[in-house]
């Protein structure tokens, strides 16, 4: 069973690498199988389509967001809860292969625009935002608090400077995100 999990993980890693480098549309299952050194039939055992691979890549991230939402639902709606939500979200972004998955989604927006996993991801992000804003907040406050979430992602796309290490990038993004939350 462990071997199947390892093979599945390797397929995901190779597919993600090829999807980022060449694009989702330009990468075939045959090419993924060849890069792995397995037959197409062996690949089909784990994934029947590229869509299944994309879904599997997003599952872990979606599960993490679901856990965060469950936590938020059990908390009082306070400024400190909003700040902790941003801290926890920041931590979750730096686990696993989230950065690579975000690069994949960014580079393949057109191809994946209507993919069900993208719709789920958008829905979950909007649900997270509901815990950052209150009905009586001004438009500017709602925008500012919502942007606090997105600034955590932006640190990967805005800075193309490779001299900034991940810890510095993460700390700066978290600082700005927390500053954006209305006090």
Tab-separated table of C-alpha atoms in Angstrom:
chain	number	residue	atom	x	y	z
A	1	UNK	CA	0.000	0.000	0.000
A	2	UNK	CA	2.894	2.384	0.834
A	3	UNK	CA	4.323	1.827	-2.652
A	4	UNK	CA	0.998	2.927	-4.209
A	5	UNK	CA	1.014	6.099	-2.102
A	6	UNK	CA	4.631	6.805	-3.106
A	7	UNK	CA	3.817	6.258	-6.796
A	8	UNK	CA	0.782	8.499	-6.535
A	9	UNK	CA	2.888	11.215	-4.875
A	10	UNK	CA	5.569	10.921	-7.563
A	11	UNK	CA	2.921	11.230	-10.285
A	12	UNK	CA	1.606	14.380	-8.608
A	13	UNK	CA	5.110	15.858	-8.312
A	14	UNK	CA	6.037	15.135	-11.934
A	15	UNK	CA	2.676	16.325	-13.253
A	16	UNK	CA	2.904	19.531	-11.226
A	17	UNK	CA	6.421	20.197	-12.507
A	18	UNK	CA	5.376	19.605	-16.132
A	19	UNK	CA	2.144	21.616	-15.760
A	20	UNK	CA	4.173	24.584	-14.463
A	21	UNK	CA	6.923	24.293	-17.069
A	22	UNK	CA	4.852	23.500	-20.162
A	23	UNK	CA	1.298	24.346	-19.211
A	24	UNK	CA	-1.665	22.151	-18.380
A	25	UNK	CA	-2.967	21.892	-21.959
A	26	UNK	CA	0.461	21.114	-23.430
A	27	UNK	CA	1.177	18.252	-21.009
A	28	UNK	CA	-0.221	14.814	-21.813
A	29	UNK	CA	-0.720	11.804	-19.580
A	30	UNK	CA	1.629	9.910	-21.897
A	31	UNK	CA	4.344	12.500	-21.243
A	32	UNK	CA	3.823	12.281	-17.481
A	33	UNK	CA	4.095	8.478	-17.679
A	34	UNK	CA	7.254	8.658	-19.810
A	35	UNK	CA	8.889	11.153	-17.452
A	36	UNK	CA	8.122	8.822	-14.556
A	37	UNK	CA	9.366	5.808	-16.481
A	38	UNK	CA	6.063	3.932	-16.191
A	39	UNK	CA	3.492	2.780	-18.683
A	40	UNK	CA	0.396	4.801	-19.397
A	41	UNK	CA	-1.609	1.889	-17.947
A	42	UNK	CA	0.324	2.195	-14.676
A	43	UNK	CA	-0.482	5.903	-14.592
A	44	UNK	CA	-4.170	5.165	-15.265
A	45	UNK	CA	-4.199	2.902	-12.220
A	46	UNK	CA	-3.708	6.017	-10.067
A	47	UNK	CA	-5.277	8.766	-12.206
A	48	UNK	CA	-7.700	8.384	-15.112
A	49	UNK	CA	-7.214	11.949	-16.350
A	50	UNK	CA	-5.285	15.174	-15.915
A	51	UNK	CA	-8.377	16.569	-14.208
A	52	UNK	CA	-8.061	13.883	-11.521
A	53	UNK	CA	-4.434	14.885	-10.973
A	54	UNK	CA	-5.413	18.554	-10.627
A	55	UNK	CA	-8.149	17.641	-8.154
A	56	UNK	CA	-5.733	15.543	-6.111
A	57	UNK	CA	-3.227	18.408	-6.015
A	58	UNK	CA	-5.843	20.782	-4.635
A	59	UNK	CA	-7.397	18.351	-2.126
A	60	UNK	CA	-4.788	18.865	0.575
A	61	UNK	CA	-5.032	22.631	0.277
A	62	UNK	CA	-8.819	22.549	0.352
A	63	UNK	CA	-8.729	20.286	3.416
A	64	UNK	CA	-6.452	22.764	5.159
A	65	UNK	CA	-8.834	25.636	4.399
A	66	UNK	CA	-11.791	23.534	5.586
A	67	UNK	CA	-10.005	22.933	8.895
A	68	UNK	CA	-9.356	26.659	9.218
A	69	UNK	CA	-13.024	27.400	8.521
A	70	UNK	CA	-14.104	24.852	11.152
A	71	UNK	CA	-11.801	26.557	13.643
A	72	UNK	CA	-13.133	30.021	12.745
A	73	UNK	CA	-16.757	28.919	13.120
A	74	UNK	CA	-16.069	27.883	16.712
A	75	UNK	CA	-14.470	31.234	17.644
A	76	UNK	CA	-16.005	34.514	18.785
A	77	UNK	CA	-16.100	37.159	16.042
A	78	UNK	CA	-13.427	39.453	17.427
A	79	UNK	CA	-10.437	41.369	16.128
A	80	UNK	CA	-8.108	38.862	17.774
A	81	UNK	CA	-9.918	35.972	16.057
A	82	UNK	CA	-9.483	37.725	12.683
A	83	UNK	CA	-5.789	38.270	13.396
A	84	UNK	CA	-5.350	34.624	14.437
A	85	UNK	CA	-7.197	33.508	11.307
A	86	UNK	CA	-4.666	35.428	9.200
A	87	UNK	CA	-1.750	33.941	11.180
A	88	UNK	CA	-3.097	30.409	10.772
A	89	UNK	CA	-3.780	30.938	7.085
A	90	UNK	CA	-0.213	32.191	6.622
A	91	UNK	CA	1.146	29.081	8.344
A	92	UNK	CA	-0.974	26.816	6.157
A	93	UNK	CA	0.348	28.437	2.990
A	94	UNK	CA	3.868	27.366	3.840
A	95	UNK	CA	3.140	23.687	4.369
A	96	UNK	CA	3.483	21.083	1.655
A	97	UNK	CA	3.595	22.074	-1.994
A	98	UNK	CA	1.183	24.986	-1.788
A	99	UNK	CA	3.549	27.471	-3.430
A	100	UNK	CA	4.066	25.228	-6.447
A	101	UNK	CA	0.341	24.551	-6.696
A	102	UNK	CA	-0.350	28.304	-6.617
A	103	UNK	CA	2.220	28.828	-9.398
A	104	UNK	CA	0.513	26.103	-11.390
A	105	UNK	CA	-2.917	27.732	-10.925
A	106	UNK	CA	-1.504	31.174	-11.747
A	107	UNK	CA	0.186	30.007	-14.953
A	108	UNK	CA	-2.786	27.979	-16.123
A	109	UNK	CA	-5.684	30.282	-15.219
A	110	UNK	CA	-7.292	30.156	-18.640
A	111	UNK	CA	-7.178	26.356	-18.886
A	112	UNK	CA	-8.475	25.838	-15.365
A	113	UNK	CA	-10.924	28.730	-15.162
A	114	UNK	CA	-13.984	26.464	-15.130
A	115	UNK	CA	-12.414	23.431	-13.471
A	116	UNK	CA	-14.564	22.327	-10.483
A	117	UNK	CA	-11.596	22.452	-8.103
A	118	UNK	CA	-11.015	26.106	-8.984
A	119	UNK	CA	-14.636	26.889	-8.239
A	120	UNK	CA	-14.332	25.090	-4.885
A	121	UNK	CA	-11.163	27.028	-4.107
A	122	UNK	CA	-12.809	30.367	-4.928
A	123	UNK	CA	-15.846	29.455	-2.821
A	124	UNK	CA	-13.666	28.551	0.170
A	125	UNK	CA	-11.663	31.769	-0.141
A	126	UNK	CA	-14.858	33.822	-0.113
A	127	UNK	CA	-16.014	31.858	2.904
A	128	UNK	CA	-12.765	32.674	4.732
A	129	UNK	CA	-13.345	36.342	3.917
A	130	UNK	CA	-16.714	36.227	5.696
A	131	UNK	CA	-14.776	35.764	8.948
A	132	UNK	CA	-12.655	38.851	8.243
A	133	UNK	CA	-15.505	41.299	7.702
A	134	UNK	CA	-18.624	42.313	9.583
A	135	UNK	CA	-21.955	43.370	8.048
A	136	UNK	CA	-21.654	46.933	9.376
A	137	UNK	CA	-18.101	47.484	8.141
A	138	UNK	CA	-17.492	50.266	5.646
A	139	UNK	CA	-16.631	49.329	2.087
A	140	UNK	CA	-13.026	50.412	2.676
A	141	UNK	CA	-12.761	48.247	5.808
A	142	UNK	CA	-14.273	45.233	4.043
A	143	UNK	CA	-11.812	45.678	1.176
A	144	UNK	CA	-8.838	46.200	3.498
A	145	UNK	CA	-9.668	43.147	5.612
A	146	UNK	CA	-10.263	41.009	2.517
A	147	UNK	CA	-6.966	42.124	0.995
A	148	UNK	CA	-5.156	41.024	4.166
A	149	UNK	CA	-5.798	37.461	3.036
A	150	UNK	CA	-4.606	38.003	-0.517
A	151	UNK	CA	-1.416	39.813	0.447
A	152	UNK	CA	-0.208	36.498	1.873
A	153	UNK	CA	-0.383	35.050	-1.646
A	154	UNK	CA	0.929	38.175	-3.348
A	155	UNK	CA	4.326	37.907	-1.688
A	156	UNK	CA	5.113	34.993	-4.010
A	157	UNK	CA	4.079	36.793	-7.183
A	158	UNK	CA	5.040	40.409	-6.539
A	159	UNK	CA	8.662	39.771	-5.585
A	160	UNK	CA	10.552	38.044	-8.345
A	161	UNK	CA	13.746	38.677	-6.367
A	162	UNK	CA	15.379	35.368	-5.507
A	163	UNK	CA	17.547	37.015	-2.832
A	164	UNK	CA	14.534	37.225	-0.510
A	165	UNK	CA	14.376	34.007	1.461
A	166	UNK	CA	11.084	32.317	2.282
A	167	UNK	CA	11.130	33.237	5.969
A	168	UNK	CA	11.666	36.922	5.158
A	169	UNK	CA	8.970	36.822	2.473
A	170	UNK	CA	6.514	35.135	4.811
A	171	UNK	CA	7.235	37.495	7.720
A	172	UNK	CA	6.829	40.586	5.520
A	173	UNK	CA	3.555	39.315	4.054
A	174	UNK	CA	2.181	38.489	7.499
A	175	UNK	CA	3.196	41.901	8.840
A	176	UNK	CA	1.421	43.697	5.977
A	177	UNK	CA	-1.630	41.417	6.233
A	178	UNK	CA	-1.988	42.107	9.945
A	179	UNK	CA	-1.477	45.840	9.362
A	180	UNK	CA	-4.336	45.822	6.857
A	181	UNK	CA	-6.838	44.432	9.346
A	182	UNK	CA	-8.881	47.300	10.721
A	183	UNK	CA	-8.230	47.836	14.412
